[in-house]
Amino acid sequence: MKKIGRIIRIISNQYTVEAESLKYLCTARGKFRNIKTSPIVGDIVEIDLESLTIDEILPRKNYLDRPVVSNIDVALIVTSLKKPDLSLTLLDKLISIVLINKIEPIICFSKLDLLSKDEMKAFKSMRKIYENIGIKTVTNKDKGKIKKILKEKVAVVTGQTGAGKSSLLNKLDKRLDLETKPISEALNRGVHTTRHVELFEIGNFFIVDTPGFSAVDFGPVSIEDLKDSFVEFKNFRCGFNDCTHYKEKKCRVKDGVDAGLIAKSRYENYLRFLGEVYESNSKLFK
């Protein structure tokens, strides 16, 4: 007998598949090694109930490399404002990566209570930058708002180590009781607490807790995909389609930056990422 379900947890070579509200501990058939693929958390799979094996992986609508998850609707990017300090470079990179993978980014700011009055004022201005380009933002205190946004969706929680991802999940559902640890004062970054990728069902949505990280690479993406991930650029059409918004003359995106209509921090990060993508692609096609 066969059933269709979703992989919600992987530990070693054991796959927990949820199908029709029941959980099955399965192994993967050897054929996946032959076709150089592996089942991952979020995959919709066909399982054999007699042998408890994963027989087929249904087509994925999207895929993230880090964390390794599939079929995601929303990425909740937990972003610490202090301890660890805010990194707009990491935030913008994560936004671009999830948009390239056709996932909606939601920024969740944490640790607002550590900000001074001046820092809070700067934070509010920075927050408006993202809201003005159409990205939803919440804080880790907005439990009801977060649950409303995530209703009937599959979400991944990601962001730098120590930003408070596991704490946020514990707040959304106390039954999870995920391990949390304070950040390292010496390193000004968090201590890893999540050891594996797991998908939790909370009320009417699924959410993935993932191991934290402080750096992430784009991998093989095109210049066009990178440009499209900076959604505010679309309001500034250049004279030719292949403008990279870098050294070209009469670039309307650069004009928008000079006029204060595009955030300088976003444009500078775009140029930084453009260099990374060029380097990655040149190595790929050598």
Short mmCIF file of C-alpha atoms in Angstrom, two decimals:
data_model
loop_
_atom_site.label_atom_id
_atom_site.label_comp_id
_atom_site.label_asym_id
_atom_site.label_seq_id
_atom_site.Cartn_x
_atom_site.Cartn_y
_atom_site.Cartn_z
CA MET A 1 0.00 0.00 0.00
CA LYS A 2 1.26 3.49 -0.93
CA LYS A 3 0.71 6.85 0.72
CA ILE A 4 1.67 10.42 -0.10
CA GLY A 5 3.16 12.46 2.74
CA ARG A 6 5.65 15.18 3.63
CA ILE A 7 9.10 14.66 5.15
CA ILE A 8 9.14 16.57 8.44
CA ARG A 9 12.41 15.36 9.99
CA ILE A 10 15.69 13.74 8.95
CA ILE A 11 18.15 12.32 11.46
CA SER A 12 20.99 10.29 9.99
CA ASN A 13 19.33 8.05 7.35
CA GLN A 14 15.94 7.99 9.10
CA TYR A 15 13.13 10.01 7.50
CA THR A 16 9.99 10.92 9.43
CA VAL A 17 7.11 11.27 6.98
CA GLU A 18 3.73 12.69 7.99
CA ALA A 19 0.82 11.37 5.95
CA GLU A 20 -2.83 11.90 6.84
CA SER A 21 -1.93 12.99 10.39
CA LEU A 22 0.13 9.82 11.01
CA LYS A 23 3.92 9.69 11.24
CA TYR A 24 6.06 6.97 9.64
CA LEU A 25 9.78 6.37 10.19
CA CYS A 26 11.17 5.48 6.78
CA THR A 27 14.38 4.83 4.89
CA ALA A 28 15.10 5.92 1.33
CA ARG A 29 15.45 3.47 -1.53
CA GLY A 30 18.94 3.00 -2.93
CA LYS A 31 17.83 4.23 -6.34
CA PHE A 32 18.13 7.84 -5.15
CA ARG A 33 21.90 7.40 -4.83
CA ASN A 34 22.03 6.19 -8.42
CA ILE A 35 20.27 9.33 -9.70
CA LYS A 36 22.38 11.53 -7.39
CA THR A 37 19.55 12.97 -5.36
CA SER A 38 18.36 12.67 -1.78
CA PRO A 39 15.01 13.25 -0.04
CA ILE A 40 15.06 16.43 2.06
CA VAL A 41 12.81 18.04 4.66
CA GLY A 42 9.73 19.50 2.99
CA ASP A 43 9.67 16.98 0.16
CA ILE A 44 6.31 15.50 -0.79
CA VAL A 45 7.03 11.79 -1.18
CA GLU A 46 5.36 8.48 -1.92
CA ILE A 47 6.02 5.83 0.72
CA ASP A 48 5.47 2.09 0.80
CA LEU A 49 3.69 1.25 4.05
CA GLU A 50 4.85 -2.38 4.09
CA SER A 51 8.57 -1.77 3.68
CA LEU A 52 8.46 1.76 5.15
CA THR A 53 10.57 3.10 2.33
CA ILE A 54 10.43 6.32 0.35
CA ASP A 55 9.75 5.24 -3.23
CA GLU A 56 9.32 8.54 -5.08
CA ILE A 57 10.01 12.24 -4.57
CA LEU A 58 7.29 14.38 -6.15
CA PRO A 59 8.39 17.49 -8.12
CA ARG A 60 9.60 20.34 -5.89
CA LYS A 61 8.24 23.85 -6.37
CA ASN A 62 11.43 25.31 -4.87
CA TYR A 63 14.56 24.33 -3.02
CA LEU A 64 16.96 26.03 -0.62
CA ASP A 65 20.55 24.88 -0.30
CA ARG A 66 21.19 26.31 3.15
CA PRO A 67 19.14 25.33 5.02
CA VAL A 68 18.39 22.27 2.87
CA VAL A 69 14.58 22.37 2.60
CA SER A 70 11.99 22.29 -0.20
CA ASN A 71 8.43 23.37 -1.02
CA ILE A 72 8.57 26.50 1.11
CA ASP A 73 6.00 29.33 0.89
CA VAL A 74 7.47 31.86 3.33
CA ALA A 75 10.90 32.56 4.81
CA LEU A 76 10.81 34.18 8.24
CA ILE A 77 14.22 35.88 8.44
CA VAL A 78 14.97 36.42 12.13
CA THR A 79 17.29 39.42 12.37
CA SER A 80 18.97 40.42 15.60
CA LEU A 81 19.50 44.13 16.18
CA LYS A 82 22.11 43.58 18.93
CA LYS A 83 24.07 40.66 20.36
CA PRO A 84 24.70 39.58 17.65
CA ASP A 85 24.78 42.95 15.94
CA LEU A 86 22.59 43.77 12.98
CA SER A 87 24.08 42.73 9.62
CA LEU A 88 22.28 44.40 6.71
CA THR A 89 24.59 42.54 4.33
CA LEU A 90 23.39 39.16 5.62
CA LEU A 91 19.77 40.35 5.73
CA ASP A 92 19.84 41.61 2.13
CA LYS A 93 21.57 38.43 0.97
CA LEU A 94 18.94 36.23 2.59
CA ILE A 95 16.16 38.35 1.09
CA SER A 96 17.69 37.96 -2.37
CA ILE A 97 18.21 34.21 -1.99
CA VAL A 98 14.63 33.52 -0.91
CA LEU A 99 13.17 35.77 -3.65
CA ILE A 100 15.32 34.06 -6.29
CA ASN A 101 13.81 30.78 -5.06
CA LYS A 102 10.27 32.21 -5.37
CA ILE A 103 9.71 32.32 -1.60
CA GLU A 104 8.15 35.29 0.17
CA PRO A 105 10.53 36.93 2.68
CA ILE A 106 9.22 38.19 6.02
CA ILE A 107 11.70 40.04 8.26
CA CYS A 108 11.34 39.36 11.98
CA PHE A 109 13.41 41.78 14.07
CA SER A 110 14.55 40.59 17.49
CA LYS A 111 16.17 42.08 20.60
CA LEU A 112 14.61 45.53 20.31
CA ASP A 113 14.78 45.79 24.10
CA LEU A 114 18.58 46.16 23.88
CA LEU A 115 18.43 49.36 21.80
CA SER A 116 19.06 52.86 23.10
CA LYS A 117 16.71 55.71 22.14
CA ASP A 118 18.98 56.82 19.30
CA GLU A 119 19.38 53.26 18.11
CA MET A 120 15.61 52.76 18.17
CA LYS A 121 15.17 55.86 16.01
CA ALA A 122 17.71 54.53 13.49
CA PHE A 123 15.99 51.14 13.54
CA LYS A 124 12.60 52.64 12.70
CA SER A 125 14.10 54.44 9.69
CA MET A 126 15.81 51.26 8.53
CA ARG A 127 12.62 49.24 8.95
CA LYS A 128 10.75 51.66 6.68
CA ILE A 129 13.28 51.00 3.90
CA TYR A 130 12.13 47.38 3.70
CA GLU A 131 8.44 48.07 4.21
CA ASN A 132 8.52 50.72 1.46
CA ILE A 133 9.77 48.16 -1.06
CA GLY A 134 6.94 45.79 -0.15
CA ILE A 135 8.59 43.40 2.32
CA LYS A 136 6.52 42.59 5.41
CA THR A 137 8.21 43.12 8.77
CA VAL A 138 7.35 41.97 12.28
CA THR A 139 9.11 41.79 15.63
CA ASN A 140 9.58 38.69 17.75
CA LYS A 141 6.89 40.08 20.09
CA ASP A 142 4.20 40.00 17.36
CA LYS A 143 3.06 36.42 18.00
CA GLY A 144 -0.50 36.93 16.76
CA LYS A 145 0.60 38.81 13.63
CA ILE A 146 3.16 36.12 12.78
CA LYS A 147 0.60 33.32 13.14
CA LYS A 148 -1.81 35.23 10.88
CA ILE A 149 0.86 35.68 8.19
CA LEU A 150 1.84 31.99 8.34
CA LYS A 151 -1.71 30.61 8.23
CA GLU A 152 -1.93 27.53 5.97
CA LYS A 153 1.65 28.00 4.75
CA VAL A 154 4.94 26.12 4.99
CA ALA A 155 7.57 28.45 6.41
CA VAL A 156 11.28 28.29 7.09
CA VAL A 157 12.84 30.20 9.98
CA THR A 158 16.33 31.33 9.10
CA GLY A 159 18.87 33.98 10.02
CA GLN A 160 22.17 34.44 11.79
CA THR A 161 23.16 32.22 14.70
CA GLY A 162 21.96 33.63 18.03
CA ALA A 163 19.24 35.82 16.51
CA GLY A 164 16.54 34.00 18.47
CA LYS A 165 15.00 31.57 15.99
CA SER A 166 14.42 28.73 18.47
CA SER A 167 13.17 31.20 21.09
CA LEU A 168 10.65 32.51 18.58
CA LEU A 169 9.40 29.00 17.81
CA ASN A 170 9.05 28.28 21.52
CA LYS A 171 6.96 31.44 21.78
CA LEU A 172 4.72 30.33 18.90
CA ASP A 173 4.22 26.90 20.49
CA LYS A 174 5.44 26.20 24.04
CA ARG A 175 5.14 22.45 23.48
CA LEU A 176 8.21 22.54 21.21
CA ASP A 177 10.57 23.34 24.11
CA LEU A 178 13.53 23.83 21.73
CA GLU A 179 16.97 24.26 23.26
CA THR A 180 18.26 27.83 23.42
CA LYS A 181 21.62 29.21 24.53
CA PRO A 182 23.01 32.70 25.10
CA ILE A 183 25.36 34.21 22.53
CA SER A 184 29.13 34.07 22.96
CA GLU A 185 30.30 37.37 24.44
CA ALA A 186 33.79 36.77 23.05
CA LEU A 187 32.63 36.20 19.47
CA ASN A 188 29.51 38.44 19.47
CA ARG A 189 27.56 35.68 17.80
CA GLY A 190 25.30 32.88 18.83
CA VAL A 191 25.96 29.32 19.85
CA HIS A 192 24.40 26.71 17.56
CA THR A 193 21.47 24.96 19.26
CA THR A 194 19.61 23.35 16.34
CA ARG A 195 21.44 20.23 15.15
CA HIS A 196 19.17 19.12 12.32
CA VAL A 197 16.46 20.46 10.04
CA GLU A 198 12.95 19.71 11.26
CA LEU A 199 9.46 20.76 10.20
CA PHE A 200 6.97 21.42 13.01
CA GLU A 201 3.20 21.64 12.73
CA ILE A 202 1.89 24.59 14.73
CA GLY A 203 -1.88 24.99 14.52
CA ASN A 204 -2.70 25.58 10.86
CA PHE A 205 0.82 25.97 9.46
CA PHE A 206 4.15 24.15 9.19
CA ILE A 207 7.43 25.77 10.14
CA VAL A 208 11.04 24.65 9.79
CA ASP A 209 13.65 25.31 12.43
CA THR A 210 17.14 25.25 10.98
CA PRO A 211 20.75 25.38 12.18
CA GLY A 212 21.83 29.02 12.35
CA PHE A 213 24.65 30.51 10.37
CA SER A 214 26.54 33.79 10.03
CA ALA A 215 27.54 33.51 6.37
CA VAL A 216 25.90 32.12 3.25
CA ASP A 217 26.80 31.94 -0.43
CA PHE A 218 24.59 32.58 -3.45
CA GLY A 219 25.72 29.59 -5.44
CA PRO A 220 25.11 29.53 -9.22
CA VAL A 221 22.61 32.31 -9.91
CA SER A 222 22.32 34.62 -12.91
CA ILE A 223 22.89 38.37 -12.92
CA GLU A 224 19.26 38.78 -14.02
CA ASP A 225 18.01 36.79 -11.01
CA LEU A 226 20.13 38.91 -8.68
CA LYS A 227 18.83 42.16 -10.21
CA ASP A 228 15.23 40.96 -9.98
CA SER A 229 15.70 40.12 -6.29
CA PHE A 230 16.26 43.84 -5.58
CA VAL A 231 12.61 44.58 -6.17
CA GLU A 232 12.96 48.36 -5.84
CA PHE A 233 15.12 48.44 -9.01
CA LYS A 234 12.07 47.56 -11.11
CA ASN A 235 10.74 51.10 -10.64
CA PHE A 236 13.80 52.49 -12.41
CA ARG A 237 13.94 51.22 -15.99
CA CYS A 238 17.31 51.74 -17.64
CA GLY A 239 17.78 52.47 -21.35
CA PHE A 240 18.93 48.92 -22.08
CA ASN A 241 17.80 45.63 -20.55
CA ASP A 242 21.24 44.20 -19.76
CA CYS A 243 22.31 47.14 -17.59
CA THR A 244 24.03 45.76 -14.49
CA HIS A 245 23.60 49.08 -12.61
CA TYR A 246 27.34 49.20 -11.99
CA LYS A 247 29.57 51.17 -14.42
CA GLU A 248 27.05 51.89 -17.15
CA LYS A 249 26.26 55.49 -18.03
CA LYS A 250 22.71 56.83 -17.82
CA CYS A 251 21.73 54.11 -15.33
CA ARG A 252 18.44 55.07 -13.73
CA VAL A 253 19.04 52.81 -10.74
CA LYS A 254 22.22 54.76 -9.91
CA ASP A 255 20.22 57.96 -10.43
CA GLY A 256 17.67 56.63 -7.95
CA VAL A 257 20.41 56.04 -5.38
CA ASP A 258 21.82 59.53 -5.91
CA ALA A 259 18.33 61.00 -5.47
CA GLY A 260 17.75 59.08 -2.24
CA LEU A 261 14.95 57.01 -3.77
CA ILE A 262 16.90 53.75 -3.39
CA ALA A 263 18.60 53.04 -0.06
CA LYS A 264 22.37 53.39 -0.35
CA SER A 265 22.90 50.37 1.94
CA ARG A 266 20.80 48.20 -0.39
CA TYR A 267 22.63 49.39 -3.51
CA GLU A 268 26.06 48.85 -1.92
CA ASN A 269 25.04 45.33 -0.95
CA TYR A 270 23.80 44.73 -4.49
CA LEU A 271 27.24 45.67 -5.85
CA ARG A 272 28.89 43.39 -3.29
CA PHE A 273 26.63 40.49 -4.30
CA LEU A 274 27.17 41.27 -8.00
CA GLY A 275 30.90 40.73 -7.45
CA GLU A 276 30.21 37.44 -5.67
CA VAL A 277 27.96 36.21 -8.47
CA TYR A 278 30.52 37.17 -11.13
CA GLU A 279 33.23 35.32 -9.22
CA SER A 280 31.04 32.27 -8.65
CA ASN A 281 29.97 32.10 -12.29
CA SER A 282 33.52 32.55 -13.60
CA LYS A 283 34.66 29.59 -11.49
CA LEU A 284 31.67 27.54 -12.61
CA PHE A 285 32.30 28.06 -16.33
CA LYS A 286 36.11 27.75 -16.37
#
